[in-house]
Short mmCIF file of N, CA and C in Angstrom, two decimals:
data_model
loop_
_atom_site.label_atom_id
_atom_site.label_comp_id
_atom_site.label_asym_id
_atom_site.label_seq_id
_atom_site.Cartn_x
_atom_site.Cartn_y
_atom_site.Cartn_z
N UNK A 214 17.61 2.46 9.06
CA UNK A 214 16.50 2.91 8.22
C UNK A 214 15.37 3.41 9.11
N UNK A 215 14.86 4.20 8.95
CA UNK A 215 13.59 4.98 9.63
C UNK A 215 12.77 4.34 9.01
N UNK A 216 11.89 4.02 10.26
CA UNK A 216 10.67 3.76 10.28
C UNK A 216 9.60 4.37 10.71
N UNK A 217 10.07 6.03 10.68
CA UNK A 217 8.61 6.89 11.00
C UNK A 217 7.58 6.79 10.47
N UNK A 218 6.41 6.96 10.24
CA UNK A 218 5.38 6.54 9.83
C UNK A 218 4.82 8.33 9.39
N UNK A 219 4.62 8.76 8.53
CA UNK A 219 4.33 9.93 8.20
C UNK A 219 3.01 9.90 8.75
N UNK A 220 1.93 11.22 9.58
CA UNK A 220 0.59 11.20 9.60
C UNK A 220 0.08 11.05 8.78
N UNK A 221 -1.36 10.64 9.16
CA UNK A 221 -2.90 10.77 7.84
C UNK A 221 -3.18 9.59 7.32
N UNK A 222 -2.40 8.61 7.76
CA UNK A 222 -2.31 7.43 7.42
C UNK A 222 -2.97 6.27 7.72
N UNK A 223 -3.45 5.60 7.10
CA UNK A 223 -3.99 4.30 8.17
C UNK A 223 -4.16 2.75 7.15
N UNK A 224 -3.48 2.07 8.39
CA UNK A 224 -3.12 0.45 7.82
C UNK A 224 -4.42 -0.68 8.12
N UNK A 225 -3.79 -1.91 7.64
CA UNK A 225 -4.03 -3.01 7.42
C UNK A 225 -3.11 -3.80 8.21
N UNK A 226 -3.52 -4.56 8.50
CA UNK A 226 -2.27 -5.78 9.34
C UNK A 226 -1.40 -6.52 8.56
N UNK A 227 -1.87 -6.60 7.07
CA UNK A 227 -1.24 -7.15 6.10
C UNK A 227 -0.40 -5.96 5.53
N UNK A 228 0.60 -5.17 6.38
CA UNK A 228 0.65 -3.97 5.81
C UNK A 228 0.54 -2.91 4.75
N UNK A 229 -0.63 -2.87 4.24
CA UNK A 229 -0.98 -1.88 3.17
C UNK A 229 -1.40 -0.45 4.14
N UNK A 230 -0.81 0.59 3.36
CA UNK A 230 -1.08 1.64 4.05
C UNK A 230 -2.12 2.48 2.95
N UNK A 231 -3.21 3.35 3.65
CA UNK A 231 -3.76 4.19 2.76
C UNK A 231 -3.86 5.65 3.36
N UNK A 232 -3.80 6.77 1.97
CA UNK A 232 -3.96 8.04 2.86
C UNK A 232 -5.12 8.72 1.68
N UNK A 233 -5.83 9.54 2.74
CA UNK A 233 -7.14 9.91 1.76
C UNK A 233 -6.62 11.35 1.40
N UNK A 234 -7.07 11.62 -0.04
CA UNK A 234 -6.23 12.88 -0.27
C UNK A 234 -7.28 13.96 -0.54
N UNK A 235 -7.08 15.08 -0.87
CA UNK A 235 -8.05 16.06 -0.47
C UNK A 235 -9.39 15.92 -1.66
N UNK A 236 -9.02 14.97 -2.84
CA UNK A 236 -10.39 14.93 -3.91
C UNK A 236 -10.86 14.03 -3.35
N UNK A 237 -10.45 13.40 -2.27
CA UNK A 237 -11.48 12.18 -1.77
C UNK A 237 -11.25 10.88 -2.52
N UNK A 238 -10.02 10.92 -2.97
CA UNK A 238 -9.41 9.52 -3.61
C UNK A 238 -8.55 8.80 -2.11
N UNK A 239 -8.10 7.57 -2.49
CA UNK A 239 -7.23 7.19 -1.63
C UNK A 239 -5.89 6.37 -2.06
N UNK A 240 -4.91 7.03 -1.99
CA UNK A 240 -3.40 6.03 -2.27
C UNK A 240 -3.15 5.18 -1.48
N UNK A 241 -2.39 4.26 -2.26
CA UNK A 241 -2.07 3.10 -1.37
C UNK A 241 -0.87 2.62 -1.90
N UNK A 242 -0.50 2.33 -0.91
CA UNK A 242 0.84 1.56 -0.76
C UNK A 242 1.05 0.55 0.50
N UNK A 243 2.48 0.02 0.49
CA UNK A 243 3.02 -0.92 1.39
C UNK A 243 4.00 -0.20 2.28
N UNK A 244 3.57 -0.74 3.75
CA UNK A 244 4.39 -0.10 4.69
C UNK A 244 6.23 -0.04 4.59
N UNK A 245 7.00 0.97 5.10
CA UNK A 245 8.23 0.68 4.80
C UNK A 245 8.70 -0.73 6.06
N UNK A 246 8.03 -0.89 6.68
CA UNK A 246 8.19 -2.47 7.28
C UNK A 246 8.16 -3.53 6.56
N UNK A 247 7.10 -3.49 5.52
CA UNK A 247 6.94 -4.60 4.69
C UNK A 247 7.76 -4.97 4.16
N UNK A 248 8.53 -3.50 3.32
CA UNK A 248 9.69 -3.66 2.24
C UNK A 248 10.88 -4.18 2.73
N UNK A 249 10.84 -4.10 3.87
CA UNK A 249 12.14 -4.26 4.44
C UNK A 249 11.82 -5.26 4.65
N UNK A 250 11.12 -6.32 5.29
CA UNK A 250 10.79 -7.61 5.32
C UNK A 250 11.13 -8.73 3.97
N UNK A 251 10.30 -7.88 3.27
CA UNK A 251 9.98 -8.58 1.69
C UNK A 251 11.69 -8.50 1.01
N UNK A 252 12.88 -7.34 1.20
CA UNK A 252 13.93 -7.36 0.54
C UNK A 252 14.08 -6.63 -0.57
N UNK A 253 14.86 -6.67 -1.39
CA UNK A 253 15.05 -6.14 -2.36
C UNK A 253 13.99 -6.03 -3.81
N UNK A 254 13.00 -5.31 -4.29
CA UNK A 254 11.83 -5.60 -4.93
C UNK A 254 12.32 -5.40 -6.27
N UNK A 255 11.72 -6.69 -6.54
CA UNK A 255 12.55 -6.94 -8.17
C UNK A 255 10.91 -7.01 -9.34
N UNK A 256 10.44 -6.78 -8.76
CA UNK A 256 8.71 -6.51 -9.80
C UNK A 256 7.66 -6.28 -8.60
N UNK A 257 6.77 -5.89 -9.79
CA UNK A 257 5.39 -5.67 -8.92
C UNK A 257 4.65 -5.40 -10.23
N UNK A 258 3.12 -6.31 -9.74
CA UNK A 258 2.07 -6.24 -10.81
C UNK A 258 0.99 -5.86 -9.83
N UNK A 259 0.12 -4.47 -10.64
CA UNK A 259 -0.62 -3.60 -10.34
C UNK A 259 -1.42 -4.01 -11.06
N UNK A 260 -2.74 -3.57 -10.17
CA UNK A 260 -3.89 -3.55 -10.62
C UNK A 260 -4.14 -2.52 -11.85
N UNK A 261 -4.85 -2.88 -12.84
CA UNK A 261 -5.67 -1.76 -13.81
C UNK A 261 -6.59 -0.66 -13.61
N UNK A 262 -6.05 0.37 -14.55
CA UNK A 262 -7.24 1.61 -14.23
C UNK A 262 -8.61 1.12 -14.42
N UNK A 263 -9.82 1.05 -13.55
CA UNK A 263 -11.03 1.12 -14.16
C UNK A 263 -11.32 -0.63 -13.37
N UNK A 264 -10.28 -1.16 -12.55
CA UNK A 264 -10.71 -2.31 -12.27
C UNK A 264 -11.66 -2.12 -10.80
N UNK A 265 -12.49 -3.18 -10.51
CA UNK A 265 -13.10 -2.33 -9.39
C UNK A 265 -12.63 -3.25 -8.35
N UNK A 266 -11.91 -3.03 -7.14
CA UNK A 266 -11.50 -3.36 -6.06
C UNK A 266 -12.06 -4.12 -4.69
N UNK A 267 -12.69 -4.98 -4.20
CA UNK A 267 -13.25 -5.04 -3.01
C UNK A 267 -12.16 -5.51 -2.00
N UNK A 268 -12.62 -4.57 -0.80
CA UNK A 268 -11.68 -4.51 0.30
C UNK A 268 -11.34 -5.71 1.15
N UNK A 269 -9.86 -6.21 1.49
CA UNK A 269 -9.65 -7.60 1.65
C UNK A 269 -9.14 -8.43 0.82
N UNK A 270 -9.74 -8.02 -0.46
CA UNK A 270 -9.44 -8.91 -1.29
C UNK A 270 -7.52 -8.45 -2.40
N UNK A 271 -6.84 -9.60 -2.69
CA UNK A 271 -5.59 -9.65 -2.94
C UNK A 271 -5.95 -8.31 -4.31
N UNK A 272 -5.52 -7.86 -4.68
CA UNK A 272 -5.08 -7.25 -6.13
C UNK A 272 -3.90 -6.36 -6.50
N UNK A 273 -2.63 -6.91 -5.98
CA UNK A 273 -1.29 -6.47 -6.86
C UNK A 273 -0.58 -7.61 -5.83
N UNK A 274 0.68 -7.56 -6.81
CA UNK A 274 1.64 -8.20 -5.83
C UNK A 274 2.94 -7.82 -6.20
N UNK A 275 3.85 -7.97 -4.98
CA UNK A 275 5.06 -7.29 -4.99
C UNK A 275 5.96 -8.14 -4.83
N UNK A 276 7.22 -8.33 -5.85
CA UNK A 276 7.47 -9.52 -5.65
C UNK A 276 9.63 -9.39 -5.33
N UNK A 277 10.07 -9.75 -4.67
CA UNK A 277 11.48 -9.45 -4.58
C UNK A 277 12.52 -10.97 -4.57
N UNK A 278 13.63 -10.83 -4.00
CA UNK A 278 14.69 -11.54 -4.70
C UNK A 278 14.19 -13.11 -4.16
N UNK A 279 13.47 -12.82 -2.81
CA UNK A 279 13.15 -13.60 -1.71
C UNK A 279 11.84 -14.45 -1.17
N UNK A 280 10.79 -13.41 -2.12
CA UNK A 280 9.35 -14.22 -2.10
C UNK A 280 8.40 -13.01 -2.83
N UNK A 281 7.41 -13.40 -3.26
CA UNK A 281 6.06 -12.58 -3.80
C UNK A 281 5.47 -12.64 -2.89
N UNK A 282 4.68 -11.40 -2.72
CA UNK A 282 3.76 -11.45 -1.73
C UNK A 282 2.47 -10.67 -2.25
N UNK A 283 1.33 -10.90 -2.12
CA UNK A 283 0.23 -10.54 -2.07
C UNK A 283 -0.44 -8.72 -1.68
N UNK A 284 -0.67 -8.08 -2.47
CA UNK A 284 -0.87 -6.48 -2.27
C UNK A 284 -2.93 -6.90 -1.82
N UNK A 285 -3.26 -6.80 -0.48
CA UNK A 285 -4.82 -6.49 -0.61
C UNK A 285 -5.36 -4.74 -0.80
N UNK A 286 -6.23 -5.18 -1.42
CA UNK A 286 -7.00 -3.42 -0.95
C UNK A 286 -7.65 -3.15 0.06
N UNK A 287 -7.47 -2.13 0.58
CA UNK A 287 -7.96 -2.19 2.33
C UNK A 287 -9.27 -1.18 1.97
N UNK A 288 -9.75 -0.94 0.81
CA UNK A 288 -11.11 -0.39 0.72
C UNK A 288 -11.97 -0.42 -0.61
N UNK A 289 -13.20 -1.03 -0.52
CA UNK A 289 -13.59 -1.30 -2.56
C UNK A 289 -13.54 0.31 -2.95
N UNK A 290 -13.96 0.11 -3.69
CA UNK A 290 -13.62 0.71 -5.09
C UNK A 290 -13.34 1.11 -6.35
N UNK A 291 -12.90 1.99 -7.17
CA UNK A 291 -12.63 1.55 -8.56
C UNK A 291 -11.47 2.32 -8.48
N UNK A 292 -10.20 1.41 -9.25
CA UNK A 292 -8.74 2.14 -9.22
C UNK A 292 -8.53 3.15 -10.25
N UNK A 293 -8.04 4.34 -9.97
CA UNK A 293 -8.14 5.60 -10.61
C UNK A 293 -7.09 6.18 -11.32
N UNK A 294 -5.99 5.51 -10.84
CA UNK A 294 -4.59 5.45 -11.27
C UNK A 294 -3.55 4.39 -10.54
N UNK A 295 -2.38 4.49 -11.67
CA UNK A 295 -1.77 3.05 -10.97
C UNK A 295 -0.02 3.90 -11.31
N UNK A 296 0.99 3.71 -10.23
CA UNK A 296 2.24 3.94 -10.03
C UNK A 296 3.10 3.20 -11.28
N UNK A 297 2.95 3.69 -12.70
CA UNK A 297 3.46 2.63 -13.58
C UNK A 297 4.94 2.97 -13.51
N UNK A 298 5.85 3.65 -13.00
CA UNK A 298 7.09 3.98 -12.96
C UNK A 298 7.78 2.47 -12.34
N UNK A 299 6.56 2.21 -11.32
CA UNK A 299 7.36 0.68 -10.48
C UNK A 299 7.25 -0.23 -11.44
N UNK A 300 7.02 -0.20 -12.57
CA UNK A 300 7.06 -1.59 -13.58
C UNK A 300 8.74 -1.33 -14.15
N UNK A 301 9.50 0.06 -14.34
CA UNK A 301 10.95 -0.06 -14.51
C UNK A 301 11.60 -0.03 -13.30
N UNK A 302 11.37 0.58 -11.88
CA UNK A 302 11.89 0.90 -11.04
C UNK A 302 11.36 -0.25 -9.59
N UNK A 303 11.21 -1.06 -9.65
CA UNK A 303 10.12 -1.56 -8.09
C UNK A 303 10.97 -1.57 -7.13
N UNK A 304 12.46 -0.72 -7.63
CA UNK A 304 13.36 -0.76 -6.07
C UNK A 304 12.94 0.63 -5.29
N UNK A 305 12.10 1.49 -6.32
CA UNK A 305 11.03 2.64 -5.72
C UNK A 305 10.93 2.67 -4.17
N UNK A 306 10.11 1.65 -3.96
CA UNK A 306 9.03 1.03 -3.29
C UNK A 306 10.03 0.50 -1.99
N UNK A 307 11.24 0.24 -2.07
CA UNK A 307 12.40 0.17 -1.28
C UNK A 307 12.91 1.47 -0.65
N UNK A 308 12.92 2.27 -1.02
CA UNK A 308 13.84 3.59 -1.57
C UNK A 308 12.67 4.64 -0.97
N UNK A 309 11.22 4.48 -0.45
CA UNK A 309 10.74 5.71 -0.42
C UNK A 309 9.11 4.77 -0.51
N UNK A 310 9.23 4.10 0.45
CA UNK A 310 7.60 3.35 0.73
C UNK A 310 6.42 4.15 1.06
N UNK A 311 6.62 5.37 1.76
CA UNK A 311 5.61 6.26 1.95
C UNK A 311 5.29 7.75 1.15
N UNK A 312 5.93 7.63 -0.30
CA UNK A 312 6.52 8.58 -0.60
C UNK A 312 5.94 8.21 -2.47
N UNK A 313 7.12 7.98 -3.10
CA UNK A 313 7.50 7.69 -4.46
C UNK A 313 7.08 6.27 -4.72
N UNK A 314 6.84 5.36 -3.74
CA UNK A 314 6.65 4.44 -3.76
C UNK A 314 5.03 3.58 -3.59
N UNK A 315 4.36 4.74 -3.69
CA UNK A 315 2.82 4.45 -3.48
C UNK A 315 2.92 3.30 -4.90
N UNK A 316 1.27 2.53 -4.56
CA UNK A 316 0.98 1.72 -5.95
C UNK A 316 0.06 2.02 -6.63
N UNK A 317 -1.56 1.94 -6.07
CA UNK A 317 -2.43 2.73 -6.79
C UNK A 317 -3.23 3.70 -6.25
N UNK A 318 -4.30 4.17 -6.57
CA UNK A 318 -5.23 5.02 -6.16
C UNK A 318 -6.34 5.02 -6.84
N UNK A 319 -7.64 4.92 -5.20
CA UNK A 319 -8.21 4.10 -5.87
C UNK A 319 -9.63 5.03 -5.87
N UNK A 320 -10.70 4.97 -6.07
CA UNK A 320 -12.25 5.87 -6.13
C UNK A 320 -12.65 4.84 -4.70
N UNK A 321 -12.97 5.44 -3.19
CA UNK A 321 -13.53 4.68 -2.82
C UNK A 321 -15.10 4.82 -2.93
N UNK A 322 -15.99 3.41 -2.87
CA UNK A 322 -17.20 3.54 -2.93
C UNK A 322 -17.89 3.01 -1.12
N UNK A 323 -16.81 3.17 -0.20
CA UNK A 323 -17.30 3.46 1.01
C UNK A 323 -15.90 4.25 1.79
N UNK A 324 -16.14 5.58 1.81
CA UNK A 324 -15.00 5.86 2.50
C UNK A 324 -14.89 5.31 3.91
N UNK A 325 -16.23 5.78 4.38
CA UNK A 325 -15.58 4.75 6.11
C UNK A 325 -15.24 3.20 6.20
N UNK A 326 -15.04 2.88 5.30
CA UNK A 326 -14.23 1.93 5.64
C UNK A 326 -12.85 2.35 6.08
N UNK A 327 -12.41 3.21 5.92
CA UNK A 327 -10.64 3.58 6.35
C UNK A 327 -11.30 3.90 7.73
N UNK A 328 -12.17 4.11 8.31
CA UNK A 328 -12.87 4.14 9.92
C UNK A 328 -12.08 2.69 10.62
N UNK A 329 -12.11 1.91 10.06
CA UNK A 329 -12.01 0.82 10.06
C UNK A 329 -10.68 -0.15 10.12
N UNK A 330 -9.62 0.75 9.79
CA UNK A 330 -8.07 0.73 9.41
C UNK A 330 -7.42 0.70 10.80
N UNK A 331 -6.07 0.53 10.92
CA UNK A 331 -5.50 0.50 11.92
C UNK A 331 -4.61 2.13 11.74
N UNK A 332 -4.83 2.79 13.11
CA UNK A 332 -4.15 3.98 13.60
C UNK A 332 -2.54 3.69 13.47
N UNK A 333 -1.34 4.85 12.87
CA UNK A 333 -0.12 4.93 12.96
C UNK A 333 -0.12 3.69 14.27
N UNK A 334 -0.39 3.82 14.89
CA UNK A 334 0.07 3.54 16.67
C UNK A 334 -0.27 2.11 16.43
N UNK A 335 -1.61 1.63 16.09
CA UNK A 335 -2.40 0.40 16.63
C UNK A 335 -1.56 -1.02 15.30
N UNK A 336 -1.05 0.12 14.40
CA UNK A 336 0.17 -0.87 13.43
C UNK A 336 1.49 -1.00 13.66
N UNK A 337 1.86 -0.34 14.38
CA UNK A 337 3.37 -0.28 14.62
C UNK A 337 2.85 -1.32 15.85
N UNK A 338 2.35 -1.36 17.07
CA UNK A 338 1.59 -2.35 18.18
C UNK A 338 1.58 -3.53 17.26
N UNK A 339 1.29 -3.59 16.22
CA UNK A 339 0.85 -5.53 15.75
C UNK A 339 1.53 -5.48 15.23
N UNK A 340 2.65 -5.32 15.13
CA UNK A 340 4.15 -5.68 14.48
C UNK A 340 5.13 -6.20 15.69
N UNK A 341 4.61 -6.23 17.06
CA UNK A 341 5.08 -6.72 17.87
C UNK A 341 4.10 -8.07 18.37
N UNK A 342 3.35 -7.63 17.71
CA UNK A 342 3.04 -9.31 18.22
C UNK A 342 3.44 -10.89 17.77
#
């Protein structure tokens, strides 16, 4: 399985990945490391449109054959849309982590905080530690 990391991207150590898109929203998802960690994803509960987000803090979780785990947001905000396809499909999120498999997207109300994120490079590095 590839683990390229597409550009534009930038993580969390808890692997959440975010990419800022050209309206100045930001998607988010879970690294394809995670998924592969986490196993086969048998649900996931997403946050609500209109909920407001602070960065750090837990709001979705992804849960597979093997353990639930905790989704943080790596920037506040208010969520703008949410990936509801993964409520029939959360093997998505297996299948295409950087891709089809995003979760939400969110309004940030500090973009530099993704200043703040870990570089392609400086996340693939703390996966070896």
């Amino acid at each position: 399985m590839s683990s390229e990391i597409p550009g534009g991207l930038k993580f969390m150590k808890s692997h959440e990945w975010a990419r800022l898109e050209s309206d100045g929203t930001v998607t988010v998802g879970i690294s394809d490391h995670a998924q592969g960690l986490l196993g086969d994803l048998v649900y996931v509960e997403l946050p609500a449109v209109g909920d407001e987000l602070e960065a750090g803090n837990a709001c979705a979780v992804v849960e597979s054959v093997k353990a639930a785990s905790d989704v943080y947001a790596p920037l506040s905000g208010t969520v703008t849309a949410v990936n509801d396809a993964l409520s029939d499909t959360p093997e998505t999120i297996n299948e295409d982590a950087w891709g089809e498999g995003w979760l939400f997207v969110i309004e940030p109300s500090d973009p530099s905080q993704l200043d703040a994120m870990l570089s392609p490079e400086d996340y693939t590095a703390s996966l070896d530690d």
